Short mmCIF file of C-alpha atoms and ligand atoms in Angstrom, two decimals:
data_model
loop_
_atom_site.label_atom_id
_atom_site.label_comp_id
_atom_site.label_asym_id
_atom_site.label_seq_id
_atom_site.Cartn_x
_atom_site.Cartn_y
_atom_site.Cartn_z
CA MET M 259 -12.09 30.88 14.58
CA LYS M 260 -8.38 31.72 14.63
CA LYS M 261 -7.53 35.48 14.33
CA ILE M 262 -4.50 36.28 12.43
CA ALA M 263 -1.93 39.00 12.22
CA LEU M 264 -0.13 38.57 8.91
CA LEU M 265 3.26 40.49 8.92
CA GLY M 266 4.66 40.84 5.53
CA SER M 267 1.34 39.98 3.47
CA THR M 268 2.57 40.98 0.08
CA GLY M 269 5.42 38.84 -0.22
CA SER M 270 5.14 35.42 -1.54
CA ILE M 271 4.35 33.43 1.75
CA GLY M 272 2.10 36.53 2.60
CA GLN M 273 0.07 35.83 -0.27
CA GLN M 274 0.01 32.08 -0.06
CA THR M 275 -1.34 32.63 3.51
CA LEU M 276 -4.15 34.45 2.50
CA ASP M 277 -4.97 32.08 -0.38
CA ILE M 278 -5.45 29.46 2.77
CA VAL M 279 -7.79 32.06 4.78
CA ALA M 280 -9.65 32.71 1.78
CA SER M 281 -10.45 28.76 1.40
CA ASN M 282 -11.11 28.74 4.98
CA PRO M 283 -13.36 31.50 5.94
CA ASP M 284 -14.95 29.37 8.91
CA LEU M 285 -11.51 28.92 10.35
CA PHE M 286 -9.63 31.87 10.14
CA SER M 287 -9.73 35.65 9.80
CA VAL M 288 -7.43 38.36 9.31
CA GLU M 289 -6.96 41.10 12.15
CA VAL M 290 -3.91 42.71 10.79
CA LEU M 291 -2.23 43.07 7.37
CA THR M 292 1.18 44.82 7.28
CA ALA M 293 3.68 45.14 4.34
CA ASN M 294 6.94 46.98 3.86
CA ASN M 295 6.44 48.44 0.44
CA ASN M 296 3.73 47.18 -1.80
CA ALA M 297 1.07 49.71 -1.00
CA ASN M 298 -1.27 48.63 -4.18
CA LEU M 299 -1.38 44.92 -3.14
CA LEU M 300 -1.73 45.76 0.46
CA ILE M 301 -4.70 48.03 -0.39
CA ASP M 302 -6.41 45.38 -2.57
CA GLN M 303 -5.74 42.82 0.21
CA ALA M 304 -7.50 44.97 2.73
CA LEU M 305 -10.37 45.41 0.71
CA LYS M 306 -10.78 41.71 0.24
CA PHE M 307 -9.82 40.55 4.02
CA MET M 308 -11.43 43.65 5.74
CA PRO M 309 -8.94 43.28 8.76
CA ASN M 310 -8.91 45.62 11.66
CA VAL M 311 -5.61 47.19 11.24
CA VAL M 312 -3.30 47.97 8.00
CA ILE M 313 0.19 48.97 8.54
CA ILE M 314 2.54 50.03 5.67
CA GLY M 315 6.50 50.07 6.72
CA ASN M 316 7.33 52.72 4.30
CA GLU M 317 5.88 55.74 5.77
CA THR M 318 6.04 57.82 2.38
CA LYS M 319 3.23 55.35 1.12
CA TYR M 320 0.74 56.17 4.29
CA PRO M 321 -1.16 58.85 2.61
CA GLU M 322 -2.02 56.77 -0.23
CA VAL M 323 -2.99 53.63 1.73
CA LYS M 324 -4.84 55.90 4.32
CA GLU M 325 -6.65 57.82 1.52
CA ALA M 326 -7.68 54.41 -0.39
CA LEU M 327 -9.20 52.84 2.82
CA SER M 328 -10.68 55.91 4.33
CA GLU M 329 -14.06 54.98 3.76
CA LEU M 330 -13.86 51.55 5.61
CA PRO M 331 -13.70 50.88 9.47
CA ILE M 332 -9.98 49.99 9.14
CA LYS M 333 -7.28 51.57 11.16
CA VAL M 334 -4.18 52.53 8.78
CA TYR M 335 -0.67 53.06 10.54
CA ALA M 336 2.74 53.40 9.18
CA GLY M 337 6.29 52.56 10.17
CA CYS M 338 8.49 49.81 11.82
CA ASP M 339 7.43 50.81 15.33
CA ALA M 340 3.76 50.33 14.76
CA ILE M 341 4.63 46.88 13.03
CA ALA M 342 6.24 45.72 16.20
CA GLN M 343 3.67 47.11 18.41
CA VAL M 344 0.61 46.02 16.85
CA VAL M 345 1.33 42.19 17.45
CA GLU M 346 0.50 42.82 20.95
CA MET M 347 -3.30 43.55 20.21
CA GLY M 348 -5.63 41.45 22.43
CA SER M 349 -7.48 40.16 19.67
CA ILE M 350 -4.86 38.49 17.69
CA ASP M 351 -4.50 34.64 18.32
CA THR M 352 -1.69 33.82 15.70
CA VAL M 353 1.12 36.39 14.37
CA VAL M 354 2.52 34.70 10.82
CA THR M 355 5.91 36.23 10.14
CA ALA M 356 6.35 36.59 6.86
CA MET M 357 8.70 39.67 6.28
CA VAL M 358 12.09 39.14 4.65
CA GLY M 359 15.28 39.42 6.62
CA TYR M 360 16.40 40.96 9.82
CA SER M 361 13.17 43.28 10.21
CA GLY M 362 11.28 40.24 11.34
CA LEU M 363 13.22 40.39 14.83
CA LEU M 364 11.79 42.92 16.89
CA PRO M 365 8.05 42.40 15.97
CA THR M 366 8.51 38.46 16.64
CA ILE M 367 10.12 39.35 20.01
CA ARG M 368 7.04 41.62 20.88
CA ALA M 369 4.82 38.96 19.70
CA VAL M 370 6.67 36.18 21.84
CA LYS M 371 6.44 38.46 24.89
CA ALA M 372 2.60 39.01 24.63
CA GLY M 373 2.41 35.13 24.59
CA LYS M 374 1.03 35.10 20.82
CA GLN M 375 1.47 31.76 19.25
CA ILE M 376 3.77 32.24 16.33
CA ALA M 377 3.67 30.87 12.83
CA LEU M 378 7.31 31.50 11.86
CA ALA M 379 8.22 31.86 8.06
CA ASN M 380 10.98 34.53 8.78
CA LYS M 381 13.90 32.30 9.55
CA GLU M 382 16.23 35.05 9.86
CA THR M 383 14.73 35.79 13.37
CA LEU M 384 15.97 32.51 14.71
CA VAL M 385 19.17 32.85 12.58
CA VAL M 386 19.83 36.20 14.31
CA ALA M 387 18.77 35.48 17.81
CA GLY M 388 17.83 32.01 18.26
CA ASP M 389 19.07 31.55 21.57
CA LEU M 390 17.31 34.92 22.80
CA VAL M 391 13.88 34.31 21.00
CA THR M 392 13.62 30.55 22.31
CA ARG M 393 14.37 31.38 25.78
CA LEU M 394 11.87 34.05 25.71
CA ALA M 395 9.32 31.96 24.07
CA MET M 396 9.85 29.49 26.97
CA GLU M 397 9.36 32.38 29.60
CA TYR M 398 6.23 33.71 27.97
CA ARG M 399 4.55 30.42 26.95
CA ALA M 400 4.51 31.25 23.19
CA GLU M 401 4.44 28.47 20.85
CA ILE M 402 6.51 28.58 17.61
CA LEU M 403 5.25 26.79 14.65
CA PRO M 404 7.64 26.40 11.68
CA ILE M 405 6.18 27.51 8.28
CA ASP M 406 9.63 26.67 6.52
CA SER M 407 8.75 23.41 4.56
CA GLU M 408 12.04 21.53 5.85
CA HIS M 409 11.03 22.72 9.69
CA SER M 410 7.29 21.74 9.17
CA ALA M 411 8.55 18.28 7.54
CA ILE M 412 10.52 17.70 10.88
CA PHE M 413 7.98 19.24 13.31
CA GLN M 414 5.21 16.71 11.32
CA CYS M 415 7.45 13.98 11.88
CA LEU M 416 7.86 14.51 15.48
CA VAL M 417 4.07 14.61 16.28
CA GLY M 418 3.34 11.91 18.97
CA GLU M 419 6.96 11.31 19.40
CA ALA M 420 7.83 13.71 22.61
CA ASP M 421 9.12 10.88 24.70
CA ASN M 422 11.47 9.49 22.11
CA SER M 423 14.90 10.67 21.72
CA VAL M 424 16.02 12.01 18.44
CA GLU M 425 19.38 10.86 16.97
CA LYS M 426 19.80 13.37 14.40
CA ILE M 427 17.51 15.06 11.56
CA ILE M 428 18.27 15.22 7.92
CA LEU M 429 17.26 18.44 6.04
CA THR M 430 16.83 17.92 2.47
CA CYS M 431 18.27 20.59 -0.15
CA SER M 432 17.27 20.94 -3.73
CA GLY M 433 20.91 22.04 -4.53
CA GLY M 434 19.53 25.05 -6.13
CA PRO M 435 20.01 25.82 -10.02
CA PHE M 436 23.88 25.34 -9.91
CA HIS M 437 24.36 22.09 -8.04
CA GLY M 438 27.47 20.31 -9.37
CA LYS M 439 28.90 23.65 -10.99
CA SER M 440 32.60 24.33 -10.74
CA ALA M 441 34.05 27.36 -8.74
CA GLU M 442 34.95 28.69 -12.52
CA GLN M 443 31.64 28.44 -13.70
CA LEU M 444 29.93 29.67 -10.45
CA SER M 445 31.98 33.03 -10.74
CA LYS M 446 29.94 33.51 -14.04
CA VAL M 447 26.65 32.91 -13.07
CA THR M 448 24.23 35.76 -13.95
CA VAL M 449 21.44 37.47 -11.74
CA LYS M 450 18.69 35.96 -14.26
CA GLU M 451 20.06 32.47 -14.05
CA ALA M 452 20.38 32.72 -10.04
CA LEU M 453 16.79 34.04 -10.00
CA LYS M 454 15.74 30.59 -11.64
CA HIS M 455 14.79 28.06 -8.94
CA PRO M 456 14.12 24.58 -10.34
CA ASN M 457 11.45 23.53 -7.96
CA TRP M 458 10.29 26.33 -5.77
CA ASP M 459 8.66 29.88 -6.74
CA MET M 460 9.89 32.16 -3.86
CA GLY M 461 10.62 36.08 -3.49
CA ALA M 462 14.31 37.33 -4.82
CA LYS M 463 15.88 37.19 -1.52
CA ILE M 464 15.55 33.72 -0.67
CA THR M 465 15.90 32.44 -4.11
CA ILE M 466 19.53 33.93 -4.16
CA ASP M 467 19.87 32.33 -0.72
CA SER M 468 18.98 29.20 -2.16
CA ALA M 469 21.16 29.08 -4.90
CA THR M 470 24.31 30.20 -2.73
CA LEU M 471 23.03 27.41 -0.01
CA MET M 472 22.87 30.46 2.57
CA ASN M 473 19.27 29.73 2.69
CA LYS M 474 20.03 25.77 3.56
CA GLY M 475 22.66 27.12 5.98
CA PHE M 476 20.06 29.26 7.77
CA GLU M 477 17.79 26.53 7.95
CA VAL M 478 20.56 24.34 9.83
CA ILE M 479 20.79 27.21 12.34
CA GLU M 480 16.96 27.61 12.47
CA ALA M 481 16.52 23.70 12.98
CA LYS M 482 19.24 23.98 16.08
CA TRP M 483 16.72 26.59 17.84
CA LEU M 484 13.32 25.04 17.04
CA PHE M 485 14.16 21.58 17.82
CA GLY M 486 16.77 21.89 20.32
CA LEU M 487 19.53 20.07 18.46
CA LYS M 488 23.51 19.94 18.44
CA PRO M 489 25.13 21.22 15.37
CA GLU M 490 26.43 17.57 14.68
CA GLN M 491 22.92 16.26 14.96
CA ILE M 492 21.85 18.18 11.81
CA ASP M 493 22.79 16.34 8.26
CA VAL M 494 21.94 18.23 5.01
CA VAL M 495 21.54 15.91 1.92
CA VAL M 496 21.01 17.23 -1.77
CA HIS M 497 17.44 15.91 -2.94
CA PRO M 498 16.98 17.52 -6.41
CA GLN M 499 13.45 16.50 -6.83
CA SER M 500 12.13 18.21 -3.57
CA ILE M 501 9.69 15.68 -2.73
CA ILE M 502 10.95 14.52 0.82
CA HIS M 503 10.68 17.97 2.74
CA SER M 504 12.90 16.43 5.43
CA MET M 505 13.41 13.70 7.92
CA VAL M 506 13.98 12.41 11.59
CA GLN M 507 16.24 9.69 12.62
CA PHE M 508 15.12 8.29 16.22
CA CYS M 509 17.15 6.26 18.64
CA ASP M 510 16.11 2.98 17.21
CA GLY M 511 17.40 3.84 13.61
CA SER M 512 13.78 4.24 12.34
CA ILE M 513 13.74 7.39 9.85
CA LYS M 514 10.44 9.27 9.50
CA ALA M 515 10.06 11.55 6.43
CA GLN M 516 7.45 13.75 5.22
CA LEU M 517 6.74 13.92 1.37
CA GLY M 518 4.50 16.09 -0.93
CA LEU M 519 4.66 18.27 -3.95
CA PRO M 520 6.67 21.44 -3.33
CA ASP M 521 4.02 23.72 -2.33
CA MET M 522 4.36 26.19 0.29
CA ARG M 523 0.56 26.32 1.08
CA ILE M 524 0.87 22.80 2.74
CA PRO M 525 3.21 23.87 5.60
CA ILE M 526 1.56 27.30 5.88
CA GLN M 527 -1.64 25.24 6.43
CA PHE M 528 -0.26 22.83 8.93
CA ALA M 529 0.86 25.63 10.84
CA LEU M 530 -2.04 27.53 10.92
CA GLY M 531 -4.34 24.47 11.50
CA TYR M 532 -2.05 22.66 13.78
CA PRO M 533 -2.96 20.15 15.66
CA ILE M 534 -5.70 19.61 13.04
CA ARG M 535 -4.93 18.69 9.20
CA ILE M 536 -7.29 20.74 6.99
CA LYS M 537 -8.73 18.98 4.06
CA ASN M 538 -7.81 20.72 0.75
CA SER M 539 -8.04 20.26 -2.94
CA LEU M 540 -4.17 21.00 -3.57
CA ALA M 541 -2.48 18.87 -6.26
CA ARG M 542 -1.23 15.43 -5.09
CA PHE M 543 1.81 13.81 -5.36
CA ASN M 544 1.85 10.63 -7.39
CA PHE M 545 4.57 8.02 -6.94
CA THR M 546 4.45 6.75 -10.58
CA ASP M 547 5.44 10.55 -11.90
CA HIS M 548 8.44 10.54 -9.90
CA VAL M 549 10.16 7.03 -10.08
CA THR M 550 13.80 8.34 -9.07
CA PHE M 551 14.72 9.98 -5.85
CA THR M 552 18.42 10.89 -5.76
CA PHE M 553 20.65 11.81 -2.45
CA THR M 554 24.19 13.62 -2.91
CA THR M 555 26.27 15.60 -0.20
CA PRO M 556 26.26 18.92 -0.60
CA ASP M 557 29.33 20.78 -2.19
CA THR M 558 30.66 23.08 0.91
CA LYS M 559 33.84 23.93 -0.89
CA ASN M 560 32.12 25.84 -3.69
CA PHE M 561 29.03 26.72 -1.65
CA ARG M 562 30.79 28.24 1.19
CA ASN M 563 27.72 29.81 2.92
CA LEU M 564 26.49 26.34 4.15
CA ALA M 565 30.10 25.86 5.79
CA LEU M 566 29.81 29.20 7.34
CA SER M 567 26.52 28.76 8.78
CA TYR M 568 27.99 25.45 10.59
CA GLU M 569 30.92 27.63 11.64
CA ALA M 570 28.39 30.13 13.07
CA LEU M 571 26.51 27.41 14.91
CA ASN M 572 29.79 25.94 16.37
CA LYS M 573 31.20 28.97 17.73
CA GLY M 574 27.77 30.44 18.43
CA GLY M 575 27.57 33.92 20.31
CA ASN M 576 26.85 37.00 17.50
CA LEU M 577 28.27 34.92 14.51
CA ALA M 578 25.14 33.80 12.87
CA CYS M 579 23.85 37.30 13.42
CA VAL M 580 26.89 38.98 11.54
CA LEU M 581 26.53 36.35 8.84
CA ASN M 582 22.88 37.23 8.45
CA ALA M 583 23.38 40.88 8.03
CA SER M 584 26.62 40.68 6.03
CA ASN M 585 24.50 38.36 3.60
CA GLU M 586 21.36 40.84 3.30
CA ILE M 587 24.09 43.33 2.16
CA THR M 588 25.85 41.00 -0.28
CA VAL M 589 22.57 39.40 -1.91
CA LYS M 590 21.62 43.00 -2.68
CA ALA M 591 24.95 44.07 -4.14
CA PHE M 592 24.65 40.69 -6.31
CA LEU M 593 21.03 41.65 -7.38
CA ASN M 594 22.32 45.13 -8.41
CA GLU M 595 25.19 43.53 -10.23
CA LYS M 596 28.00 44.99 -8.11
CA ILE M 597 29.59 41.74 -6.95
CA SER M 598 29.78 38.29 -8.63
CA PHE M 599 27.83 35.14 -7.24
CA THR M 600 30.85 33.55 -5.50
CA GLU M 601 31.65 37.16 -3.94
CA ILE M 602 28.75 36.79 -1.77
CA ALA M 603 30.07 33.85 0.39
CA LYS M 604 33.60 35.40 0.24
CA ILE M 605 32.39 38.70 1.51
CA ASN M 606 30.24 37.12 4.22
CA GLU M 607 33.46 35.21 5.61
CA GLN M 608 35.36 38.54 5.76
CA VAL M 609 32.62 40.21 7.39
CA MET M 610 32.47 37.32 10.32
CA GLU M 611 36.09 37.86 10.87
CA MET M 612 35.89 41.70 11.07
CA VAL M 613 33.06 42.10 13.57
CA PRO M 614 34.04 41.58 17.35
CA PHE M 615 32.97 38.50 18.41
CA VAL M 616 30.40 38.57 21.20
CA GLY M 617 29.91 35.24 23.37
CA HIS M 618 26.72 35.73 25.26
CA PRO M 619 24.83 38.37 23.09
CA GLU M 620 21.51 40.11 24.64
CA LEU M 621 19.31 42.05 22.26
CA ASN M 622 21.39 45.40 22.08
CA ASP M 623 24.42 43.15 21.12
CA TYR M 624 22.79 41.69 18.01
CA MET M 625 21.28 45.11 16.94
CA GLU M 626 24.90 46.38 17.35
CA SER M 627 26.63 43.35 15.50
CA ASP M 628 23.78 43.58 12.75
CA LYS M 629 24.66 47.11 12.42
CA SER M 630 28.51 46.99 12.25
CA ALA M 631 28.38 43.71 9.83
CA ARG M 632 26.13 45.75 7.40
CA ILE M 633 28.82 48.85 7.49
CA TYR M 634 31.99 46.48 6.83
CA ALA M 635 30.25 44.67 4.23
CA GLU M 636 29.28 47.90 2.44
CA GLU M 637 33.12 48.80 2.94
CA VAL M 638 34.37 45.55 1.45
CA ILE M 639 31.93 45.76 -1.44
CA GLN M 640 33.05 49.71 -2.18
CA LYS M 641 36.91 48.38 -1.94
CA ARG M 642 36.19 45.54 -4.51
CA LEU M 643 34.45 48.20 -6.99
CA LYS M 644 37.56 50.69 -6.80
CA THR M 645 39.89 47.97 -7.36
CA ASN M 646 37.85 46.31 -10.33
CA ILE M 647 37.43 49.71 -12.26
MG1 MG H 173 12.97 26.17 3.42
#
């Protein structure tokens, strides 16, 4: 029986993780549930899964959660510090990090230092501080298992290949809803259009990141740290069918791929069950339903975020952290209809030039860089709003 702490239980990955737990009560139990804001769903989940501890990030919602669970033997806490602390609990085997954005960094570092197994869905942790987090994971012998579908695919292709050398990996990319659109067309994209992903059903932040190719850029960075690769060993290919989830090319030219229907429950289940594959009754892929697989090069000219990620990887230091922080602000501004779709990448690029470069950042430097990138991004947005009026 594996005991799980699920950080970000009310989001898309969090809910699907609980689906897997519910389908496999003899394999998994929930020790901790945390959510940022959605108190109602957190309460429902706590009543169903009976964890030992429940934490709500937003402290103003504490009384509501506490009251709803007061009759039960569940400890209720609130705030980000509590979330970062709880991962150290002795009874936890695996920490599933499914929260959104930068907020995943500190709890993940605490979990790594406590030597916990990490099932990593919060890719921003490795984007922001991949160097630090992977160094700590080695030092504290904390295993990091990817949940991101592309990285799960690569991880699955690498099983049994420990002694063999990888030439490169090929991350597949659906291209998002706007693949093939011109700069002119992209500048007029609405929030509603951007929130419709052709293949995957995900949260709002990652859906916009998929549409701008920021998500793919982050995945390139995530792959570098997870698999110890050089930037030039990571290719991206647009595969709109989203059936091949990614590939590994070995030193003999052989390519291994992992395929399946786009359903996040498969990579979540693989991470939770690893090294065992767990039988399930999810829908199966059928080759005769998908007779055409296509592959094209991503458009890094009109989708600048992908190019910015390679730039951040090549230059290293705090640049990816800055890109992530700026992007959290610009995506929010786009969702609030303050900036256009194409301004997301434009402002990200500006902010990368504004924040002072730190070559070998430690945790404090990352925290500082994150803070100043957010301030600069807000400033650029305010300036643009003023000139647009
Ligand atoms: Mg992915």
